Coordinates of C-alpha atoms in Angstrom, one line a residue:
M22 CA 127.6 140.1 127.5
G23 CA 127.5 136.5 128.4
L24 CA 124.6 134.8 129.9
E25 CA 124.6 133.7 133.6
K26 CA 125.6 130.1 134.1
P27 CA 122.9 127.8 135.2
N28 CA 122.9 125.5 138.2
K29 CA 125.1 122.6 137.2
Q30 CA 122.9 120.2 139.1
K31 CA 119.9 121.0 136.9
I32 CA 121.5 120.8 133.6
K33 CA 122.2 117.2 132.6
N34 CA 123.9 117.8 129.3
H35 CA 126.6 120.2 130.7
I36 CA 126.5 122.8 128.2
Y37 CA 126.3 126.3 129.4
P38 CA 126.2 129.5 127.5
S39 CA 128.8 131.8 128.6
D40 CA 130.8 134.5 126.7
S41 CA 129.7 132.7 123.6
R42 CA 131.8 129.7 124.4
L43 CA 131.0 126.1 124.6
L44 CA 132.2 124.6 127.8
L45 CA 133.0 120.9 128.0
P46 CA 131.7 118.4 130.5
K47 CA 133.7 117.9 133.7
G48 CA 134.7 114.6 132.5
F49 CA 136.3 115.9 129.5
V50 CA 138.2 118.9 130.9
S51 CA 141.6 117.0 130.8
E52 CA 141.0 116.5 127.1
S53 CA 139.9 119.9 126.2
K54 CA 143.7 121.1 125.4
K55 CA 143.9 118.3 122.9
T56 CA 140.4 118.9 121.6
F57 CA 140.4 122.4 120.5
T58 CA 144.0 122.8 119.4
K59 CA 144.9 125.0 116.4
N60 CA 146.6 122.2 114.7
L61 CA 143.6 119.9 114.3
K62 CA 140.5 120.7 112.3
T63 CA 137.2 120.5 114.0
V64 CA 133.9 119.2 112.9
A65 CA 130.3 119.6 114.4
V66 CA 127.9 116.9 113.6
I67 CA 124.3 117.8 114.0
G68 CA 122.2 114.6 114.7
S69 CA 123.1 111.3 116.4
G70 CA 121.4 108.7 114.3
W71 CA 123.1 106.4 112.0
S72 CA 124.2 109.0 109.6
G73 CA 125.6 111.3 112.4
F74 CA 127.2 108.4 114.1
E75 CA 129.0 107.1 111.1
A76 CA 130.0 110.7 110.0
A77 CA 131.5 111.3 113.5
L78 CA 133.5 108.1 113.2
A79 CA 134.8 108.8 109.7
F80 CA 136.0 112.3 110.6
C81 CA 137.6 111.0 113.7
E82 CA 139.4 108.5 111.8
A83 CA 140.6 111.0 109.2
G84 CA 142.1 113.0 112.0
Y85 CA 139.5 115.7 112.8
I86 CA 138.1 116.6 116.2
V87 CA 134.5 115.7 116.3
T88 CA 131.6 117.0 118.5
I89 CA 127.9 115.8 118.1
F90 CA 124.9 117.9 118.9
E91 CA 121.7 116.1 119.5
Q92 CA 118.4 117.9 120.1
G93 CA 116.8 114.8 121.5
E94 CA 117.0 113.8 125.2
D95 CA 119.6 111.1 124.4
L96 CA 121.6 109.7 121.6
V97 CA 119.8 107.9 118.7
P98 CA 116.4 109.5 119.7
T99 CA 114.5 107.4 117.2
A100 CA 115.9 104.2 118.7
A101 CA 113.8 104.7 121.8
N102 CA 110.7 104.6 119.6
S103 CA 111.7 101.9 117.3
S104 CA 110.2 104.0 114.6
K105 CA 109.2 103.0 111.1
Y106 CA 112.4 101.4 109.8
T107 CA 113.4 99.5 112.8
G108 CA 116.6 97.4 112.4
R109 CA 116.4 96.2 108.9
T110 CA 119.7 95.8 107.2
H111 CA 118.4 95.7 103.6
I112 CA 120.4 92.8 102.3
E113 CA 121.0 93.6 98.6
G114 CA 118.2 96.1 98.5
F115 CA 115.6 93.5 97.6
H116 CA 112.8 95.7 98.9
Y117 CA 113.5 98.2 96.1
P118 CA 113.5 96.1 92.9
R119 CA 112.9 99.1 90.6
S120 CA 115.7 101.2 92.0
A121 CA 119.1 99.9 90.5
T122 CA 120.9 102.5 92.5
T123 CA 119.4 101.6 95.8
R124 CA 120.1 97.9 95.2
M125 CA 123.7 98.5 94.0
H126 CA 124.6 100.5 97.2
C127 CA 122.8 98.2 99.5
R128 CA 124.7 95.2 97.8
S129 CA 128.1 97.0 98.2
D130 CA 127.5 98.2 101.7
Y131 CA 125.9 95.2 103.4
D132 CA 128.9 93.0 104.2
L133 CA 130.9 95.9 105.5
F134 CA 128.1 96.9 107.8
I135 CA 127.6 93.4 109.2
E136 CA 131.2 93.2 109.9
K137 CA 131.6 96.6 111.4
H138 CA 128.5 96.5 113.6
A139 CA 128.3 92.8 114.5
A140 CA 127.7 93.7 118.2
V141 CA 124.2 95.1 117.5
L142 CA 122.9 92.4 115.2
V143 CA 119.8 90.5 115.7
P144 CA 119.8 86.9 114.1
N145 CA 117.0 86.4 111.6
R146 CA 117.2 83.1 109.7
N147 CA 114.2 83.7 107.4
S148 CA 113.6 87.0 105.7
Y149 CA 110.8 86.4 103.1
Y150 CA 110.6 88.5 99.9
G151 CA 107.5 87.8 97.9
L152 CA 106.0 89.0 94.6
V153 CA 102.4 89.5 95.1
K154 CA 99.6 88.8 92.7
R155 CA 97.9 92.0 93.6
D156 CA 98.9 94.8 96.1
G157 CA 97.0 96.3 99.1
E158 CA 95.2 98.6 96.6
G159 CA 94.1 95.9 94.2
N160 CA 96.9 96.7 91.7
K161 CA 99.2 94.4 89.8
P162 CA 102.8 94.8 91.1
K163 CA 105.1 97.0 89.2
I164 CA 107.7 94.3 88.4
N165 CA 106.7 91.0 86.7
L166 CA 107.8 87.5 87.5
K167 CA 110.7 87.4 85.1
Q168 CA 112.2 90.4 86.9
F169 CA 111.6 88.9 90.2
H170 CA 113.5 85.9 89.0
Q171 CA 116.4 87.9 87.6
M172 CA 116.7 89.7 91.1
R173 CA 116.9 86.3 92.8
K174 CA 119.3 84.7 90.3
T175 CA 121.8 87.6 90.4
S176 CA 121.9 87.6 94.2
T177 CA 125.4 86.8 95.7
K178 CA 123.7 85.4 98.8
K179 CA 122.3 82.0 99.7
I180 CA 118.6 82.0 98.7
T181 CA 115.8 79.4 99.4
L182 CA 112.8 79.3 97.1
I183 CA 109.5 78.7 99.2
K184 CA 107.0 76.1 98.2
L185 CA 103.8 78.0 99.1
K186 CA 101.7 75.0 99.0
K187 CA 103.6 73.4 101.9
S188 CA 104.0 76.7 103.8
N189 CA 102.2 77.0 107.2
L190 CA 102.9 80.7 107.3
L191 CA 102.6 82.3 103.9
T192 CA 99.5 82.3 101.7
D193 CA 99.1 81.6 98.1
D194 CA 98.4 85.2 97.3
F195 CA 101.9 85.5 96.3
Q196 CA 103.0 84.5 92.8
E197 CA 106.6 83.5 94.2
V198 CA 108.7 83.8 97.4
F199 CA 112.2 83.4 98.5
S200 CA 114.0 83.3 101.8
V201 CA 117.4 84.8 102.9
E202 CA 119.2 85.0 106.1
E203 CA 119.1 88.7 107.1
P204 CA 120.0 89.8 110.5
G205 CA 118.3 92.9 112.0
V206 CA 119.8 95.6 114.2
K207 CA 119.1 96.2 118.0
N208 CA 117.3 99.2 118.9
G209 CA 116.4 101.2 122.0
Q210 CA 118.6 101.1 124.9
A211 CA 120.8 98.6 123.5
L212 CA 121.7 100.4 120.4
R213 CA 122.0 103.7 122.3
E214 CA 124.6 102.2 124.7
Y215 CA 126.5 100.8 121.6
F216 CA 126.6 104.3 120.1
R217 CA 127.7 106.0 123.3
D218 CA 130.4 103.5 124.2
T219 CA 131.8 103.7 120.6
L220 CA 131.9 107.3 120.7
M221 CA 133.5 107.5 124.0
S222 CA 136.2 105.0 122.9
K223 CA 137.1 107.5 120.2
N224 CA 137.0 110.5 122.5
I225 CA 134.1 112.0 120.5
K226 CA 132.0 114.4 122.6
A227 CA 128.2 114.3 122.1
F228 CA 125.7 116.8 123.7
K229 CA 122.1 116.2 124.0
N230 CA 119.0 118.6 124.4
M231 CA 120.9 121.0 122.0
E232 CA 118.8 122.5 119.3
V233 CA 120.8 124.0 116.3
L234 CA 118.7 127.1 115.3
D235 CA 121.1 128.6 112.7
I236 CA 124.5 128.0 111.1
Y237 CA 126.6 131.0 110.0
K238 CA 130.1 131.8 108.9
E239 CA 132.7 134.0 110.6
G240 CA 135.8 134.5 108.2
D241 CA 136.7 130.8 107.3
K242 CA 135.0 129.3 110.3
F243 CA 131.6 128.1 111.2
K244 CA 129.4 128.8 114.3
M245 CA 126.1 127.6 115.4
R246 CA 123.3 129.4 117.2
L247 CA 122.2 126.9 119.9
H248 CA 119.4 126.5 122.3
N249 CA 119.7 124.4 125.4
K250 CA 116.3 122.8 125.6
L251 CA 116.5 122.0 129.2
M252 CA 116.7 125.7 129.7
K253 CA 113.1 126.8 128.9
N254 CA 113.4 130.5 129.5
S255 CA 117.2 130.8 128.4
E256 CA 118.4 132.9 125.4
P257 CA 120.0 131.1 122.5
F258 CA 123.8 131.3 122.4
D259 CA 126.7 130.6 120.1
S260 CA 129.0 127.8 119.9
V261 CA 132.7 127.7 119.5
E262 CA 134.2 127.9 115.9
F263 CA 134.3 124.8 113.7
D264 CA 136.1 124.3 110.5
H265 CA 133.2 122.2 109.2
I266 CA 129.5 121.4 109.9
V267 CA 127.8 118.2 109.1
N268 CA 124.1 118.1 108.9
A269 CA 122.9 114.6 109.9
T270 CA 119.3 115.2 110.8
G271 CA 117.8 112.9 108.3
F272 CA 117.3 116.1 106.3
R273 CA 114.6 117.4 108.5
S274 CA 116.1 120.5 109.8
N275 CA 118.9 122.8 108.8
I276 CA 118.4 122.1 105.2
P277 CA 119.7 124.7 102.5
K278 CA 117.4 127.6 102.1
D279 CA 115.1 127.5 99.2
F280 CA 115.8 123.8 98.6
S281 CA 112.7 123.5 96.6
N282 CA 114.5 125.3 93.8
N283 CA 117.7 123.4 93.9
P284 CA 119.7 122.9 90.8
L285 CA 120.5 119.3 91.6
G286 CA 117.0 118.2 90.5
I287 CA 116.0 116.8 93.7
T288 CA 112.2 117.1 94.3
L289 CA 111.8 116.6 98.2
I290 CA 108.8 115.4 100.3
Y291 CA 108.3 114.5 103.8
Q292 CA 105.8 111.9 105.1
P293 CA 104.5 111.4 108.6
V294 CA 104.5 107.6 109.2
V295 CA 103.6 105.1 112.0
G296 CA 105.1 101.7 112.7
L297 CA 102.6 99.3 114.3
R298 CA 104.0 97.3 117.0
F299 CA 103.3 93.6 117.6
E300 CA 104.0 90.9 120.2
D301 CA 104.4 87.3 118.7
T302 CA 102.3 85.2 121.3
K303 CA 103.9 82.1 119.6
S304 CA 107.5 83.0 119.4
E305 CA 108.4 79.3 119.7
R306 CA 107.7 79.1 116.0
G307 CA 110.7 81.0 115.1
E308 CA 111.6 84.6 114.1
F309 CA 111.0 85.9 110.5
S310 CA 110.5 89.0 108.5
M311 CA 108.0 89.4 105.4
L312 CA 108.3 91.9 102.7
A313 CA 105.6 92.1 99.9
L314 CA 106.7 93.4 96.5
D315 CA 106.1 95.6 94.7
G316 CA 103.6 98.3 95.4
A317 CA 101.2 99.3 98.1
N318 CA 102.1 96.2 100.2
P319 CA 102.6 95.5 104.0
C320 CA 106.0 94.5 105.6
L321 CA 106.7 92.8 108.9
M322 CA 110.1 93.3 110.6
Y323 CA 111.6 91.3 113.3
N324 CA 113.0 93.5 116.2
G325 CA 114.3 90.9 118.5
V326 CA 113.2 89.5 121.8
D327 CA 111.8 91.7 124.6
P328 CA 114.0 91.1 127.5
N329 CA 111.1 91.8 130.0
T330 CA 108.4 89.3 128.3
G331 CA 110.8 86.9 126.4
K332 CA 108.4 87.6 123.6
A333 CA 109.7 88.4 119.9
M334 CA 108.8 91.8 118.9
Y335 CA 107.8 93.1 115.3
T336 CA 107.0 96.2 113.5
M337 CA 104.5 96.2 110.8
T338 CA 104.3 99.0 108.0
D339 CA 101.9 99.1 105.0
A340 CA 102.4 101.5 102.2
A341 CA 98.7 102.0 101.6
S342 CA 97.9 102.9 105.2
T343 CA 100.8 103.5 107.6
I344 CA 102.2 106.5 105.4
L345 CA 99.5 109.1 106.6
M346 CA 100.3 111.9 104.2
T347 CA 102.7 113.5 101.8
C348 CA 103.8 117.0 103.0
K349 CA 106.0 119.8 101.7
S350 CA 108.2 120.4 104.8
S351 CA 109.3 118.4 107.8
E352 CA 107.4 121.0 110.0
D353 CA 104.1 120.2 108.3
A354 CA 104.6 116.4 108.9
W355 CA 105.4 116.8 112.5
R356 CA 102.5 119.0 112.8
L357 CA 100.1 116.5 111.3
L358 CA 101.4 113.9 113.8
Q359 CA 100.7 116.1 116.8
M360 CA 97.2 116.9 115.5
L361 CA 96.1 113.3 115.0
P362 CA 92.6 112.6 116.5
P363 CA 92.6 110.5 119.5
N364 CA 92.9 106.7 118.5
F365 CA 93.1 107.5 114.8
V366 CA 95.8 105.0 114.2
E367 CA 94.0 102.1 116.2
C368 CA 90.7 102.9 114.5
E369 CA 91.6 103.9 111.0
V370 CA 95.0 102.7 110.1
L371 CA 95.2 99.4 112.0
P372 CA 92.1 97.7 110.5
I373 CA 93.4 98.5 106.9
A374 CA 97.1 97.3 107.7
L375 CA 95.7 94.2 109.3
S376 CA 93.4 93.2 106.4
H377 CA 96.4 93.6 104.0
M378 CA 98.6 91.6 106.2
R379 CA 96.1 88.7 106.6
T380 CA 96.2 88.5 102.9
F381 CA 99.7 87.2 103.0
I382 CA 100.3 85.7 106.3
K383 CA 98.0 82.9 107.6
R384 CA 96.3 83.4 110.8
F385 CA 98.1 86.6 111.5
S386 CA 95.7 87.8 114.2
D387 CA 95.7 84.5 116.1
R388 CA 99.4 84.8 116.5
F389 CA 100.3 88.6 116.8
K390 CA 99.0 90.8 119.3
F391 CA 98.9 94.7 118.7
I392 CA 100.7 96.5 121.6
G393 CA 101.1 100.1 120.2
Y394 CA 102.7 102.2 117.6
N395 CA 105.6 104.6 116.9
E396 CA 105.6 107.7 114.9
G397 CA 108.1 109.7 112.9
V398 CA 108.9 111.7 109.7
I399 CA 111.0 110.6 106.8
A400 CA 112.4 112.7 104.0
K401 CA 112.2 111.3 100.5
P402 CA 113.2 112.2 96.9
V403 CA 110.4 111.8 94.6
S404 CA 111.3 109.5 91.8
R405 CA 109.6 106.9 89.6
S406 CA 111.8 104.1 90.7
E407 CA 111.2 105.2 94.6
I408 CA 114.9 105.5 95.1
R409 CA 115.8 105.2 98.8
T410 CA 119.6 105.4 98.9
S411 CA 121.8 107.9 100.8
F412 CA 124.0 110.6 99.4
C413 CA 125.9 113.7 100.4
F414 CA 126.7 117.1 99.1
T415 CA 127.8 120.5 100.4
F416 CA 125.9 123.9 100.2
D417 CA 127.8 127.1 100.9
G418 CA 130.5 125.0 102.5
I419 CA 128.0 123.1 104.8
A420 CA 127.7 119.4 104.5
H421 CA 124.5 117.6 104.2
I422 CA 123.7 113.9 104.4
F423 CA 120.5 112.7 102.8
P424 CA 119.2 109.5 104.5
G425 CA 118.8 106.3 103.0
K426 CA 119.4 102.7 104.4
M427 CA 121.5 102.4 107.6
S428 CA 124.1 100.2 105.8
N429 CA 124.7 103.2 103.5
A430 CA 125.7 105.6 106.3
G431 CA 129.3 104.3 106.7
P432 CA 130.3 104.7 103.1
V433 CA 128.5 107.9 102.6
A434 CA 130.4 109.4 105.7
K435 CA 133.7 108.4 104.1
E436 CA 132.8 110.1 100.8
L437 CA 131.9 113.2 102.8
V438 CA 135.4 113.3 104.3
K439 CA 136.9 113.1 100.9
L440 CA 134.4 116.0 99.7
I441 CA 135.2 118.3 102.6
S442 CA 139.0 117.6 102.9
G443 CA 139.5 119.2 99.5
K444 CA 142.0 116.4 98.5
N445 CA 139.9 115.0 96.1
E446 CA 140.1 116.6 92.6
N447 CA 136.8 115.1 91.2
V448 CA 134.4 117.6 92.8
K449 CA 131.5 118.7 90.8
Q450 CA 130.1 122.2 91.3
I451 CA 126.4 123.4 90.4
G452 CA 125.8 126.6 91.8
A453 CA 126.4 126.6 95.5
Y454 CA 126.1 122.8 95.7
S455 CA 129.3 120.5 95.4
F456 CA 129.4 116.8 95.3
L457 CA 131.9 114.2 94.2
E458 CA 131.9 113.0 90.5
G459 CA 131.3 109.4 90.4
G460 CA 130.0 109.6 94.0
R461 CA 126.7 108.3 95.6
L462 CA 124.8 111.5 94.5
A463 CA 126.1 111.4 90.9
E464 CA 125.2 107.7 90.8
A465 CA 121.6 108.5 91.7
F466 CA 121.2 111.4 89.4
E467 CA 119.4 109.5 86.6
E468 CA 116.8 108.1 89.1
I469 CA 116.3 111.3 90.9
K470 CA 115.6 113.1 87.9
D471 CA 113.1 110.6 86.5
L472 CA 109.8 111.8 88.1
P473 CA 106.6 110.0 87.9
D474 CA 103.9 111.5 85.8
G475 CA 101.0 111.1 88.3
K476 CA 99.3 108.4 86.3
E477 CA 100.8 105.7 88.3
H478 CA 100.7 104.9 92.0
N479 CA 103.8 105.9 93.8
T480 CA 104.3 106.2 97.6
C481 CA 105.8 109.6 97.1
F482 CA 102.2 110.8 96.4
T483 CA 100.5 108.9 99.3
S484 CA 97.8 110.8 101.2
P485 CA 95.2 108.0 101.8
Y486 CA 93.0 109.6 104.3
D487 CA 90.6 112.3 103.4
E488 CA 89.7 113.0 107.1
L489 CA 93.3 114.1 107.6
N490 CA 93.4 116.1 104.5
R491 CA 90.3 117.9 105.8
L492 CA 91.7 118.2 109.2
V493 CA 94.9 120.2 108.5
S494 CA 95.5 123.5 107.2
T495 CA 98.9 123.4 105.8
T496 CA 100.6 122.8 102.4
Y497 CA 100.8 119.4 100.9
L498 CA 102.3 117.8 97.6
T499 CA 99.8 116.6 94.9
Y500 CA 100.3 115.9 91.2
S501 CA 98.8 116.8 88.0
K502 CA 98.1 114.6 84.8
N503 CA 100.9 116.4 83.0
P504 CA 104.6 115.8 83.6
G505 CA 106.0 117.3 86.7
I506 CA 104.3 118.0 89.9
F507 CA 103.0 121.0 91.7
W508 CA 102.3 122.4 95.2
H509 CA 98.8 123.4 96.4
N510 CA 97.3 124.6 99.6
S511 CA 95.1 122.3 101.6
N512 CA 92.1 124.6 101.2
D513 CA 92.1 123.6 97.4
S514 CA 90.4 120.6 96.2
Y515 CA 92.4 117.3 96.6
D516 CA 92.9 114.6 94.0
T517 CA 92.1 111.5 95.9
R518 CA 93.2 108.9 93.3
N519 CA 95.4 107.5 96.0
S520 CA 92.6 107.7 98.7
R521 CA 91.1 104.4 98.5
H522 CA 90.4 104.2 102.3
N523 CA 88.5 107.3 102.4
K524 CA 84.8 107.1 103.7
E525 CA 81.9 109.3 102.7
K526 CA 81.4 111.4 105.9
S527 CA 79.4 114.4 106.6
G528 CA 81.5 117.4 106.3
S529 CA 80.4 118.8 109.6
E530 CA 81.0 115.5 111.5
D531 CA 84.0 115.7 113.9
L532 CA 86.2 112.7 113.2
S533 CA 87.1 112.5 116.9
N534 CA 83.6 112.0 117.9
R535 CA 83.1 108.8 115.5
I536 CA 86.2 107.0 117.1
T537 CA 85.6 104.5 119.9
N538 CA 87.7 104.6 122.9
F539 CA 90.9 102.6 122.9
S540 CA 93.8 102.6 125.3
F541 CA 96.9 101.4 123.2
N542 CA 100.3 103.0 123.9
R543 CA 101.5 105.6 121.4
S544 CA 105.1 105.8 122.8

């Protein structure tokens, strides 16, 4: 028996459970006959970030009928927060000098991305990449000056070598710095409107506030168990049938069961992160970005001009402080963010990040004003090279996109169309997993399977705050001195070799009682 239809005036996303059918919004009724015909294949895309957006476009261009399901309150929910990886186009992957695969994919994808999404680009004439003398933890960088030179010399872009002694911006704590023009990408409402307008022009339906609880198969079709988040007391309901399902949630939900034992060799971790937001009080000096290589270093990313204040906006991250912990699951990582003590970021994270940034940018605190922070969770494959490229595969027929850089999203989506269509003969099968021979995942295998041994610093193992380790009661990742890694419970003793910022505190002392009152905005 179907559920009672709610009052249409109260439900903004126009999705109603009724007789296990998905009803289209009023504005799309005239298109419904064309949308769900037997002659066209249908695809449901879960998630409306860059991966979901590009997947929807790629399948639409290939002749599929596409519907997006977003559990957030609007499209591109992370755009509203301008979270950790705000708007960086990653020209040639300079930020990942030890990952040949990440650099190769960023280099091949960059120009296509810039041309395709020119409408949302933010000009940035000076993106500085510098090799440090010591990172934020006092360690030498993982690449040497010769390798840094090689990266610069093999670039296909116009690069300017910076004379540090004459620089009014950068300190001499760098060994060497070069600059390249690298536009950023608009975020927030501007990006959301771009996504919405593009999807509407392609007649791609997108539904918000729609949580996917389960995916199951009936015959040769897929269905999803859905929950309308605007209907708090409502029962879950079933979607219509789809020929294919694409999980584009940043690999944070609906992942394959028992993925920790996957035969692909992917060791997966999740990290709760914060992005520190700053306003440039002297914007007339010109926009720039700064990325310190290679290790536990800070980055400063230009986010464009705030239309309300006219001030340039920036996001700072710091591998030694803004990655709060390493967790086994997305749920654990989100839980940690929800459990953060009042003003933990302002009192514990911010001072460390500022001290590191001042090492590389002159008079940073005189120019930049802290105005708040954003938070999020990122999925990472553990690897020695710290690979951060995107790839795709299917598991039991359901397609999954592993997140990387935003410029990777388009090519990976096109690869996924080939994989799902069954028209490509070069499909590799390992257990219930399928991927393209010679595709992005195949190209990344060597790096993904090369795990760090625990003797070296690696951001995949970052858990810098003993206070947070003691605060939570969940499961986290650690590592042993022997090759390989293992999981342990938070009640066990912690290896704190990556916890340089911990302070000796009384075990009975409540962290929240030690923090002075701040009033910065967390949203």
